[in-house]
XYZ file of C-alpha atoms in Angstrom:
707
model
C -37.091 66.363 6.297
C -39.171 63.514 7.730
C -38.554 63.057 11.460
C -39.473 60.134 13.696
C -39.646 62.367 16.797
C -42.992 62.790 18.522
C -44.493 66.176 19.398
C -43.730 65.415 23.070
C -40.072 64.734 22.300
C -39.717 67.874 20.206
C -41.186 69.998 22.975
C -38.840 68.325 25.476
C -35.873 69.303 23.318
C -37.032 72.910 23.087
C -37.397 73.142 26.875
C -33.964 71.639 27.547
C -32.250 73.910 25.035
C -34.343 77.009 25.685
C -34.518 77.616 21.944
C -35.646 76.187 18.631
C -33.060 73.804 17.156
C -31.756 74.370 13.660
C -32.716 71.985 10.870
C -29.340 70.254 11.185
C -29.822 69.927 14.953
C -33.262 68.371 14.480
C -31.683 65.851 12.096
C -28.991 65.103 14.692
C -31.452 64.609 17.534
C -33.789 62.572 15.343
C -30.991 60.129 14.508
C -29.717 59.751 18.069
C -33.207 59.529 19.607
C -34.524 57.079 17.017
C -35.609 53.670 18.285
C -32.892 52.197 16.105
C -30.111 54.005 17.974
C -31.485 54.888 21.419
C -33.521 51.826 22.523
C -35.848 54.299 24.214
C -38.787 51.862 24.354
C -36.730 48.854 25.426
C -33.743 49.962 27.508
C -35.563 49.703 30.837
C -36.406 46.048 30.271
C -33.092 45.142 28.638
C -31.438 45.759 32.002
C -32.925 42.477 33.214
C -30.663 40.465 30.895
C -27.734 38.674 32.545
C -24.695 40.295 30.933
C -21.776 39.335 33.128
C -19.970 36.066 33.753
C -16.590 34.421 33.903
C -16.282 34.345 30.114
C -17.649 37.837 29.428
C -14.886 40.102 28.182
C -17.201 42.800 26.841
C -20.936 42.944 27.532
C -23.996 45.121 27.022
C -23.151 47.574 29.768
C -19.750 48.363 28.219
C -21.380 50.513 25.462
C -19.387 48.854 22.728
C -20.345 47.938 19.175
C -20.144 44.179 19.852
C -19.869 41.684 22.703
C -16.871 39.468 23.434
C -16.440 36.101 25.155
C -13.291 34.419 26.458
C -12.550 31.177 24.596
C -9.273 30.388 26.362
C -5.544 30.709 25.720
C -5.758 34.491 25.597
C -8.322 34.545 22.767
C -11.823 36.031 22.623
C -14.629 35.737 20.104
C -16.528 38.882 19.180
C -20.273 38.497 18.527
C -22.735 40.812 16.848
C -26.297 40.389 15.555
C -28.103 42.969 13.443
C -30.913 43.207 10.932
C -31.659 45.096 7.749
C -35.402 44.458 7.625
C -36.765 47.707 6.255
C -33.986 48.239 3.672
C -34.411 44.650 2.460
C -38.134 45.218 1.954
C -37.364 48.109 -0.415
C -34.164 46.903 -2.106
C -33.526 43.283 -1.062
C -30.142 42.952 -2.766
C -28.530 46.063 -1.286
C -30.505 45.805 1.946
C -29.173 42.322 2.675
C -25.661 43.016 1.354
C -25.219 46.143 3.462
C -26.511 44.229 6.471
C -23.553 41.881 6.036
C -21.181 44.810 5.537
C -22.392 46.537 8.688
C -21.862 43.411 10.776
C -18.342 42.975 9.406
C -17.448 46.561 10.305
C -18.827 46.084 13.825
C -16.553 43.061 14.213
C -13.418 44.792 12.915
C -14.150 47.818 15.106
C -13.013 45.604 17.983
C -9.791 44.751 16.194
C -11.179 41.257 15.539
C -10.751 39.202 12.374
C -14.183 38.156 10.995
C -14.319 34.364 10.746
C -17.999 33.500 10.211
C -21.453 34.801 9.338
C -24.918 33.385 9.964
C -28.033 34.628 8.230
C -31.575 34.149 9.539
C -34.166 35.033 6.891
C -37.953 35.157 7.066
C -40.146 36.021 4.098
C -43.768 35.549 3.148
C -45.485 32.758 1.242
C -43.488 31.747 -1.839
C -46.695 31.487 -3.865
C -46.454 35.265 -4.247
C -44.213 36.758 -6.921
C -42.939 39.513 -4.651
C -41.784 37.093 -1.961
C -39.869 35.000 -4.483
C -38.243 38.187 -5.776
C -37.380 39.262 -2.242
C -35.858 35.922 -1.290
C -33.855 35.516 -4.481
C -32.283 38.954 -4.111
C -31.751 38.726 -0.352
C -29.726 35.543 -0.858
C -27.832 37.111 -3.765
C -27.016 40.161 -1.655
C -25.696 38.119 1.268
C -23.624 35.918 -1.028
C -22.338 38.901 -3.019
C -20.918 40.623 0.037
C -19.746 37.636 2.071
C -18.135 35.872 -0.881
C -16.418 39.044 -2.097
C -14.700 39.795 1.194
C -13.856 36.195 2.049
C -15.937 35.593 5.178
C -17.808 32.240 5.209
C -21.562 32.042 5.794
C -21.622 28.924 7.976
C -25.293 28.632 8.941
C -28.622 30.267 9.584
C -32.357 29.823 9.175
C -34.801 30.172 6.296
C -38.483 30.297 7.194
C -41.744 31.306 5.543
C -44.927 32.851 6.891
C -47.535 35.243 5.500
C -46.901 37.582 8.428
C -43.693 38.699 6.641
C -45.295 39.478 3.266
C -44.587 43.225 3.398
C -41.872 43.168 6.037
C -39.245 40.435 5.580
C -36.785 39.838 8.393
C -33.126 39.686 7.411
C -30.884 39.007 10.408
C -27.137 38.616 10.097
C -24.798 37.517 12.875
C -21.046 37.991 12.728
C -18.278 36.246 14.646
C -14.706 37.471 14.949
C -11.573 36.350 16.752
C -9.078 38.551 18.589
C -6.461 38.366 21.313
C -8.112 39.568 24.517
C -5.377 42.108 25.184
C -5.796 43.623 21.712
C -9.527 44.430 21.780
C -10.084 48.015 20.645
C -12.781 50.109 22.389
C -15.507 52.018 20.541
C -15.489 54.970 22.925
C -12.868 57.524 23.992
C -11.977 58.509 27.531
C -9.704 61.503 26.975
C -10.056 64.802 25.090
C -7.594 65.861 22.443
C -7.760 62.737 20.312
C -8.227 63.444 16.612
C -11.295 62.261 14.711
C -10.380 60.496 11.475
C -12.904 59.291 8.902
C -12.246 56.818 6.095
C -14.470 56.356 3.061
C -16.616 58.611 0.922
C -19.926 60.116 2.062
C -22.758 60.137 -0.459
C -26.512 60.494 -0.729
C -27.448 56.849 -0.085
C -28.890 55.828 3.260
C -30.141 59.299 4.153
C -32.152 59.101 7.382
C -31.745 55.327 7.585
C -32.003 55.197 11.387
C -35.226 57.206 11.306
C -36.526 55.055 8.429
C -35.867 51.895 10.490
C -37.767 53.404 13.425
C -41.149 53.683 11.755
C -43.370 51.311 9.819
C -42.971 50.882 6.085
C -45.204 53.437 4.424
C -45.338 52.084 0.889
C -43.865 55.365 -0.366
C -40.687 55.450 -2.436
C -38.052 55.291 0.314
C -35.226 53.891 -1.789
C -33.004 56.820 -0.757
C -32.895 55.466 2.791
C -31.287 52.231 1.573
C -27.496 52.059 1.533
C -25.555 50.790 -1.498
C -23.183 47.862 -0.994
C -19.562 47.952 -2.176
C -17.826 44.827 -0.854
C -14.600 45.574 -2.710
C -14.268 48.837 -0.832
C -15.395 46.894 2.234
C -12.467 44.497 1.801
C -10.027 47.417 1.832
C -11.678 48.802 4.961
C -11.520 45.375 6.606
C -7.854 44.702 5.870
C -6.526 48.168 6.605
C -8.613 48.679 9.747
C -7.111 45.502 11.193
C -3.661 46.672 10.122
C -3.971 50.009 11.970
C -5.928 48.730 14.981
C -2.867 48.936 17.242
C -2.219 52.531 16.172
C -5.583 54.003 17.219
C -7.383 54.561 20.523
C -10.932 53.738 19.389
C -12.754 52.489 16.299
C -16.399 52.833 15.357
C -18.365 51.731 12.324
C -20.353 54.506 10.697
C -23.670 52.688 10.535
C -27.144 53.674 11.700
C -27.453 57.448 12.070
C -24.253 58.170 10.183
C -21.638 60.683 11.296
C -23.718 62.346 14.017
C -24.316 59.080 15.833
C -20.773 57.794 15.313
C -19.099 60.909 16.697
C -21.511 61.422 19.591
C -21.441 57.803 20.734
C -17.661 57.615 20.416
C -17.347 60.803 22.517
C -19.382 59.028 25.229
C -20.137 62.201 27.180
C -17.137 64.224 26.076
C -17.504 66.925 23.472
C -16.395 67.044 19.863
C -15.665 69.542 17.119
C -16.138 68.323 13.536
C -15.636 70.286 10.333
C -18.119 68.910 7.827
C -16.335 70.510 4.864
C -13.343 68.255 5.582
C -15.441 65.083 5.117
C -14.495 63.349 1.823
C -17.566 63.347 -0.425
C -18.736 61.053 -3.210
C -21.189 63.695 -4.431
C -20.309 67.397 -4.560
C -22.450 70.082 -2.962
C -24.025 67.916 -0.255
C -25.819 69.994 2.350
C -24.563 69.910 5.958
C -27.687 67.927 6.944
C -26.988 65.332 4.272
C -23.371 64.933 5.377
C -24.508 64.542 8.990
C -27.028 61.740 8.522
C -25.836 59.945 5.394
C -25.347 56.236 6.031
C -23.114 55.568 3.037
C -21.398 52.243 3.598
C -17.722 51.248 3.922
C -16.879 54.103 6.296
C -15.150 53.952 9.665
C -14.372 56.442 12.387
C -11.078 56.397 14.302
C -9.946 58.238 17.415
C -6.228 58.833 16.889
C -3.418 60.615 18.734
C -2.342 63.678 16.774
C 1.120 62.332 16.024
C -0.289 59.120 14.509
C -2.877 60.604 12.124
C -0.574 60.648 9.090
C 0.630 57.125 9.801
C -2.937 55.807 9.939
C -4.073 57.634 6.811
C -0.992 56.545 4.889
C -2.152 52.921 5.211
C -5.466 53.766 3.519
C -3.937 56.103 0.953
C -1.764 53.234 -0.290
C -5.019 51.767 -1.672
C -6.191 55.233 -2.784
C -8.911 55.023 -0.171
C -10.060 58.364 1.312
C -8.851 59.149 4.830
C -9.149 62.547 6.506
C -8.827 64.218 9.879
C -12.132 66.025 10.424
C -12.042 67.149 14.062
C -11.128 66.389 17.658
C -12.663 65.467 20.996
C -13.054 68.099 23.707
C -13.683 68.094 27.448
C -16.589 70.576 27.406
C -19.309 67.940 26.658
C -20.622 69.952 23.705
C -20.936 68.268 20.305
C -20.333 70.756 17.493
C -20.518 70.212 13.768
C -19.217 73.141 11.718
C -19.647 73.992 8.072
C -17.497 76.658 6.409
C -16.413 77.898 9.819
C -19.894 78.240 11.321
C -21.616 75.921 13.817
C -24.590 74.167 12.246
C -24.989 71.864 15.268
C -24.123 72.832 18.818
C -25.733 70.451 21.308
C -24.832 69.076 24.741
C -23.772 65.415 24.830
C -26.097 64.638 27.714
C -29.091 65.778 25.662
C -28.101 63.637 22.691
C -27.286 60.552 24.755
C -30.243 60.812 27.148
C -33.465 60.437 25.188
C -36.663 59.997 27.168
C -37.226 56.348 28.072
C -40.689 54.902 27.565
C -42.606 52.068 29.190
C -45.761 51.726 27.149
C -49.072 50.265 28.235
C -49.393 46.496 28.049
C -52.401 44.339 27.332
C -52.409 40.571 27.199
C -53.715 39.456 23.797
C -56.889 37.381 23.873
C -56.251 34.114 22.047
C -58.994 32.267 20.237
C -58.597 28.584 21.087
C -60.866 26.073 19.399
C -61.750 22.485 20.090
C -59.323 19.931 18.785
C -60.397 18.953 15.263
C -60.324 15.520 13.712
C -56.930 15.216 12.060
C -55.831 12.487 9.692
C -52.354 11.459 10.870
C -50.971 10.577 7.448
C -52.268 13.815 5.961
C -50.692 15.815 8.808
C -47.331 14.101 8.337
C -47.282 14.797 4.609
C -48.494 18.406 4.948
C -45.774 19.070 7.506
C -42.920 17.519 5.566
C -43.673 19.354 2.310
C -43.746 22.770 3.984
C -40.815 24.917 2.788
C -39.665 25.443 6.382
C -38.551 21.804 6.474
C -37.051 21.342 3.020
C -33.335 21.391 2.234
C -31.899 24.918 2.212
C -29.071 23.915 -0.134
C -30.436 26.311 -2.756
C -29.525 29.164 -0.409
C -26.272 28.055 1.195
C -24.844 26.717 -2.073
C -24.615 30.379 -3.123
C -22.350 31.131 -0.172
C -18.650 30.333 0.080
C -18.851 28.590 3.440
C -15.388 27.036 3.275
C -13.287 30.140 2.635
C -10.699 30.458 5.377
C -10.646 26.642 5.793
C -12.019 26.880 9.331
C -15.502 25.418 8.747
C -15.707 21.951 10.331
C -19.465 21.307 10.161
C -21.006 22.989 7.142
C -24.497 24.402 6.570
C -27.132 21.673 6.410
C -24.945 18.979 8.003
C -26.204 19.297 11.582
C -28.328 21.368 13.962
C -25.388 23.724 14.583
C -22.343 24.859 12.632
C -18.809 24.283 13.923
C -15.653 26.252 13.136
C -12.097 25.803 14.363
C -10.451 28.687 16.241
C -6.761 29.699 16.173
C -6.230 27.949 19.529
C -7.618 24.769 17.899
C -10.766 24.835 20.018
C -14.035 24.210 18.213
C -16.748 26.854 18.292
C -20.380 25.908 17.633
C -22.996 28.519 16.695
C -26.756 28.433 16.103
C -29.595 30.901 15.668
C -33.163 30.149 16.784
C -36.596 31.784 16.726
C -40.171 30.497 17.030
C -42.755 33.139 16.030
C -45.687 30.679 16.086
C -45.095 29.909 19.757
C -44.371 33.560 20.537
C -47.735 34.523 19.103
C -49.406 32.164 21.605
C -47.210 32.710 24.684
C -44.267 35.085 24.400
C -42.847 34.241 27.840
C -42.645 30.501 27.163
C -41.323 31.295 23.700
C -38.491 33.385 25.137
C -37.405 30.445 27.288
C -37.950 27.989 24.445
C -35.660 29.617 21.887
C -32.768 29.824 24.355
C -33.311 26.201 25.414
C -33.544 25.084 21.791
C -30.288 26.814 20.868
C -28.633 25.171 23.882
C -29.903 21.767 22.701
C -28.804 22.463 19.120
C -25.250 23.063 20.293
C -25.349 19.890 22.370
C -26.147 17.821 19.259
C -22.641 18.511 17.953
C -20.956 18.129 21.353
C -20.844 21.778 22.442
C -21.919 23.618 25.588
C -23.351 27.124 25.229
C -21.295 30.009 26.648
C -23.093 33.181 25.533
C -25.860 34.835 23.527
C -26.611 37.775 21.282
C -30.250 38.517 20.572
C -32.508 40.418 18.227
C -36.016 41.347 19.403
C -38.312 42.018 16.431
C -41.845 43.296 17.004
C -44.449 45.712 15.701
C -45.239 49.188 17.039
C -44.373 49.254 20.785
C -47.093 51.841 21.424
C -49.694 49.151 20.759
C -50.396 47.488 24.149
C -50.650 43.934 22.826
C -47.392 44.280 20.910
C -45.571 45.727 23.918
C -46.930 42.958 26.146
C -45.408 40.290 23.917
C -42.111 42.180 23.865
C -41.925 42.398 27.655
C -42.910 38.753 28.118
C -40.488 37.427 25.510
C -37.664 39.377 27.084
C -38.589 37.977 30.501
C -38.413 34.430 29.158
C -35.061 34.982 27.420
C -33.573 36.504 30.572
C -34.746 33.611 32.747
C -33.355 30.948 30.422
C -30.073 32.792 29.835
C -29.504 32.965 33.581
C -30.367 29.287 34.011
C -27.950 28.063 31.310
C -25.237 30.550 32.333
C -25.205 31.964 28.812
C -25.021 35.740 29.377
C -26.397 38.139 26.780
C -23.383 40.109 25.539
C -25.116 42.128 22.844
C -28.144 42.445 20.644
C -30.621 44.642 18.887
C -34.257 45.705 19.183
C -36.283 46.238 16.011
C -39.759 47.727 16.416
C -42.260 48.921 13.818
C -42.174 45.722 11.780
C -45.655 45.890 10.250
C -47.416 45.436 6.956
C -48.751 48.378 5.001
C -52.116 48.118 6.767
C -50.435 48.468 10.170
C -50.757 44.818 11.244
C -47.674 43.754 13.203
C -45.595 40.742 12.296
C -45.751 37.745 14.582
C -43.441 38.527 17.501
C -40.043 37.259 16.401
C -37.345 37.413 19.060
C -34.267 35.615 17.827
C -31.125 34.504 19.607
C -27.744 33.322 18.394
C -25.843 31.178 20.860
C -22.144 30.357 20.769
C -20.674 27.339 22.498
C -17.456 25.397 22.814
C -16.955 21.731 22.046
C -15.647 20.373 25.339
C -14.065 17.166 24.050
C -15.278 15.556 20.819
C -17.555 16.973 18.162
C -20.149 14.999 16.231
C -20.520 14.960 12.482
C -23.854 13.123 12.107
C -23.951 9.838 10.216
C -26.846 7.505 9.405
C -26.352 3.741 8.973
C -28.616 0.763 8.501
C -29.167 -1.162 11.757
C -28.700 1.715 14.201
C -31.200 1.980 17.051
C -33.374 5.056 17.533
C -33.315 6.312 21.123
C -35.586 9.096 22.315
C -34.683 11.230 25.313
C -37.193 13.249 27.319
C -40.894 13.242 28.108
C -43.415 13.992 25.351
C -46.228 16.112 26.775
C -49.722 16.894 25.569
C -48.740 20.396 24.470
C -49.847 21.178 20.934
C -50.827 24.865 20.878
C -48.226 27.087 19.278
C -46.738 24.145 17.391
C -46.376 23.732 13.672
C -49.340 21.342 13.754
C -51.653 24.060 15.070
C -50.277 26.451 12.472
C -51.742 24.033 9.934
C -54.979 23.121 11.727
C -55.802 26.058 13.991
C -55.029 26.877 17.615
C -56.021 24.194 20.132
C -54.649 22.456 23.206
C -52.031 23.676 25.687
C -48.896 25.722 25.061
C -45.563 23.957 25.693
C -44.219 24.783 29.152
C -40.438 24.844 29.116
C -38.760 22.859 31.902
C -35.226 24.202 31.651
C -33.759 21.547 33.932
C -34.925 18.860 31.492
C -33.205 20.651 28.600
C -30.004 20.898 30.621
C -29.934 17.280 31.782
C -30.760 15.870 28.353
C -28.144 18.108 26.705
C -25.497 16.950 29.181
C -26.364 13.316 28.432
C -26.029 13.957 24.684
C -22.602 15.576 25.145
C -21.468 12.716 27.351
C -22.674 10.203 24.754
C -20.778 12.016 22.001
C -17.600 12.119 24.100
C -17.840 8.376 24.763
C -18.534 7.545 21.117
C -22.109 6.366 21.677
C -23.864 8.835 19.350
C -23.885 8.509 15.554
C -26.643 11.033 14.895
C -28.373 13.483 17.208
C -31.210 15.934 16.664
C -33.299 17.866 19.123
C -37.077 17.451 18.876
C -38.335 20.944 18.185
C -40.498 22.604 15.576
C -42.639 20.005 13.807
C -42.162 17.481 16.610
C -40.914 13.918 16.227
C -41.974 13.818 12.567
C -39.470 16.485 11.486
C -36.788 15.135 13.832
C -36.936 11.743 12.090
C -37.183 13.087 8.539
C -33.420 13.922 8.172
C -32.756 10.203 8.720
C -35.121 9.211 5.924
C -33.590 11.607 3.401
C -30.276 9.716 3.740
C -31.577 6.795 1.637
C -32.698 4.889 4.723
C -35.955 3.674 6.196
C -37.252 3.800 9.759
C -39.430 1.594 11.892
C -40.879 3.271 14.970
C -42.921 1.859 17.843
C -44.768 4.765 19.417
C -45.773 2.643 22.421
C -42.160 3.068 23.607
C -42.353 6.864 23.633
C -42.460 8.275 27.163
C -45.511 10.520 27.326
C -48.200 11.971 29.584
C -50.783 11.587 26.802
C -51.453 7.851 26.878
C -51.930 6.443 23.380
C -52.538 9.798 21.693
C -50.590 9.368 18.440
C -51.037 12.994 17.406
C -49.268 14.147 20.575
C -46.474 11.598 20.205
C -45.727 12.661 16.658
C -46.315 16.430 16.762
C -45.803 17.687 20.311
C -42.981 20.224 20.580
C -42.281 19.738 24.279
C -38.768 20.891 25.101
C -35.950 18.816 26.581
C -36.110 16.028 23.963
C -33.680 14.471 21.498
C -33.639 11.713 18.891
C -30.389 9.746 18.865
C -29.030 7.051 16.555
C -26.674 4.641 18.306
C -25.247 1.158 18.099
C -25.381 0.875 21.907
C -28.890 1.857 23.032
C -28.428 0.326 26.470
C -25.752 2.892 27.253
C -28.456 5.584 27.353
C -30.675 3.504 29.618
C -27.769 2.939 32.027
C -26.534 6.538 32.033
C -29.765 8.520 31.762
C -29.327 10.246 35.185
C -32.856 11.522 35.535
C -33.538 11.805 31.800
C -36.308 9.637 30.382
C -34.825 7.393 27.707
C -36.344 4.667 25.549
C -35.562 2.730 22.398
C -38.340 3.603 19.938
C -37.148 2.147 16.650
C -34.470 1.101 14.201
C -32.920 2.292 10.950
C -33.387 -0.122 8.038
C -32.678 -0.310 4.322
C -36.265 0.413 3.150
C -35.324 3.729 1.576
C -37.955 6.439 2.108
C -40.320 4.247 4.124
C -41.463 5.386 7.572
C -43.176 2.549 9.389
C -45.172 3.706 12.435
C -46.587 0.953 14.641
C -46.511 -1.432 11.689
C -48.145 0.953 9.189
C -45.868 1.962 6.309
C -45.784 5.430 4.738
C -43.900 5.841 1.489
C -42.393 9.322 1.727
C -40.541 9.258 -1.607
C -42.453 12.273 -2.925
C -41.781 14.229 0.246
C -38.074 13.380 0.005
C -37.959 14.520 -3.623
C -39.718 17.722 -2.561
C -37.143 18.114 0.241
C -34.260 18.267 -2.218
C -35.910 20.100 -5.113
C -38.567 22.470 -3.764
C -36.601 25.713 -3.493
C -34.769 25.160 -6.772
C -38.061 24.596 -8.596
C -39.975 27.449 -6.982
C -37.228 30.085 -7.111
C -35.069 29.229 -10.114
C -38.034 28.457 -12.377
C -39.787 31.675 -11.412
């Protein structure tokens, strides 16, 4: 058995127990002490996140499988964000599909009905056969599971960088809805409750938590990847929600399998589990295999003795396995038995108290060069043809994003997706990351991605109310990697506090490296949820509308998409959170008063990529850069490509409204929409972007489908 435990940790276990653990006990400890399950290298710093607030129903400190936020009228949304990076690198179809399944089970473990999914995907350069294969099958896997169980994929991200060649990132966020008074806990507080498992246990996913807690080795690790079965998942979804009011606690059997599920649900109490009562897909599994299998479509319930038959009867109606396998005790000892004999007998406090690590940090030395000569037209065209900025219709057209009839703003329509809740309120959601900026300055990046998500929600008329995050880095034992982790977390915490968007859940994923041991670019990611306070905006583009720009454009080019193309130079964007807040409030006010036809925040790619969605709507644009508010004088490169935060592009038929109501926000009229389809005129010079627009619509279809 391959363990992720260090020699130090193994010796610590021996000293605490006063004996040598059995093979099954080593497997148990390895799963519970893995980075994937224990957060042993991150927990100390995660405590700095703001996790409480007036809308927080369930936060990080509650030790639940998902966070929950009050959305009014007695309702709460349940949020969860997870990844399946390593499994997707080995088997992209099943890796991505089971990532969706795991998120769904986390949502239903709260008694919540899943109403939306977002997927954030990062793969390497599409010039490589393997990356095209990965992407095609990742998208198929997500669509296969989400479409089969009837949960819409309403948004996400799709980005490309060579740093992800061996180690793609596949993040999935889930959103559910539940009455606040019907949220089901994931932990038990009293002994005597029966432990009930549903689903079959097989050989797939063996040691998955340990596998996710080390770098990809290049060996055949297909056995650590779970197999997706969305049709079984649909049964689990429907019946779990049907019995939610009959049980005391629910937990998804995900990372670490049965040993982690039982121990975490016990939450310091003890448990007795008979492994030979676990329904098996494959006969003659060893006790160790039953313990750590991560076979999908399984749930764990804590049930009062008199209700066990009633709960199992609901599953048996669909011929779905359901069995009582043990009970919780008050002695704080976790015991797994096989054929009447203990194969695991370990104290809860040992299993739930791994050593916490704070590794050495070292600030990376960045090589910054002199600013090169850059041809403006060339830079515009090179930016706009990059796959990061093309239409993602190829991906989201494979998802059923309208199932459930709650999707108001669909994928690709705006900077954020909008869904209607049962209380008729509108929920906006968006995921954001910026690995290029994080590679240059992780602290500013942490602030930036929160601020950008807040701005994205504002573009549809929503105000952010809460966050879930996923922190994805290389090996934390490498000082430069750990430095970027600590700094990114510091930036996220600061911005979350400023915007009053508490972090109610998340995940840390370390050991994301290529086969040579080079870490990925630091990729913290956040998903923010917000509520539309009055009106929502479905963007529209019309000839004759004025282009208004909000915010100050600063001479901050390092860490931008431009310097990704031309090398690192200049200064890193410094995030002024108050500017993001004020500009976002002005946008929301403008939407509520009917003054905004189209709104987009100026982010990655700068003004060029903010204007491009207008051009692809069969319109032309005329822009006068002399009207752009900037600290860089007449520097056209800065005006077009700076990624300074706190800025928006707005289309309006009443530009003076923004000048009158700017309230501390810099605002100026910089151009007009015209009928010269595909023509961008900058300071009188016309650029015909017809080829770039054709590339925008066709690139992914041509590259992937013609592979």
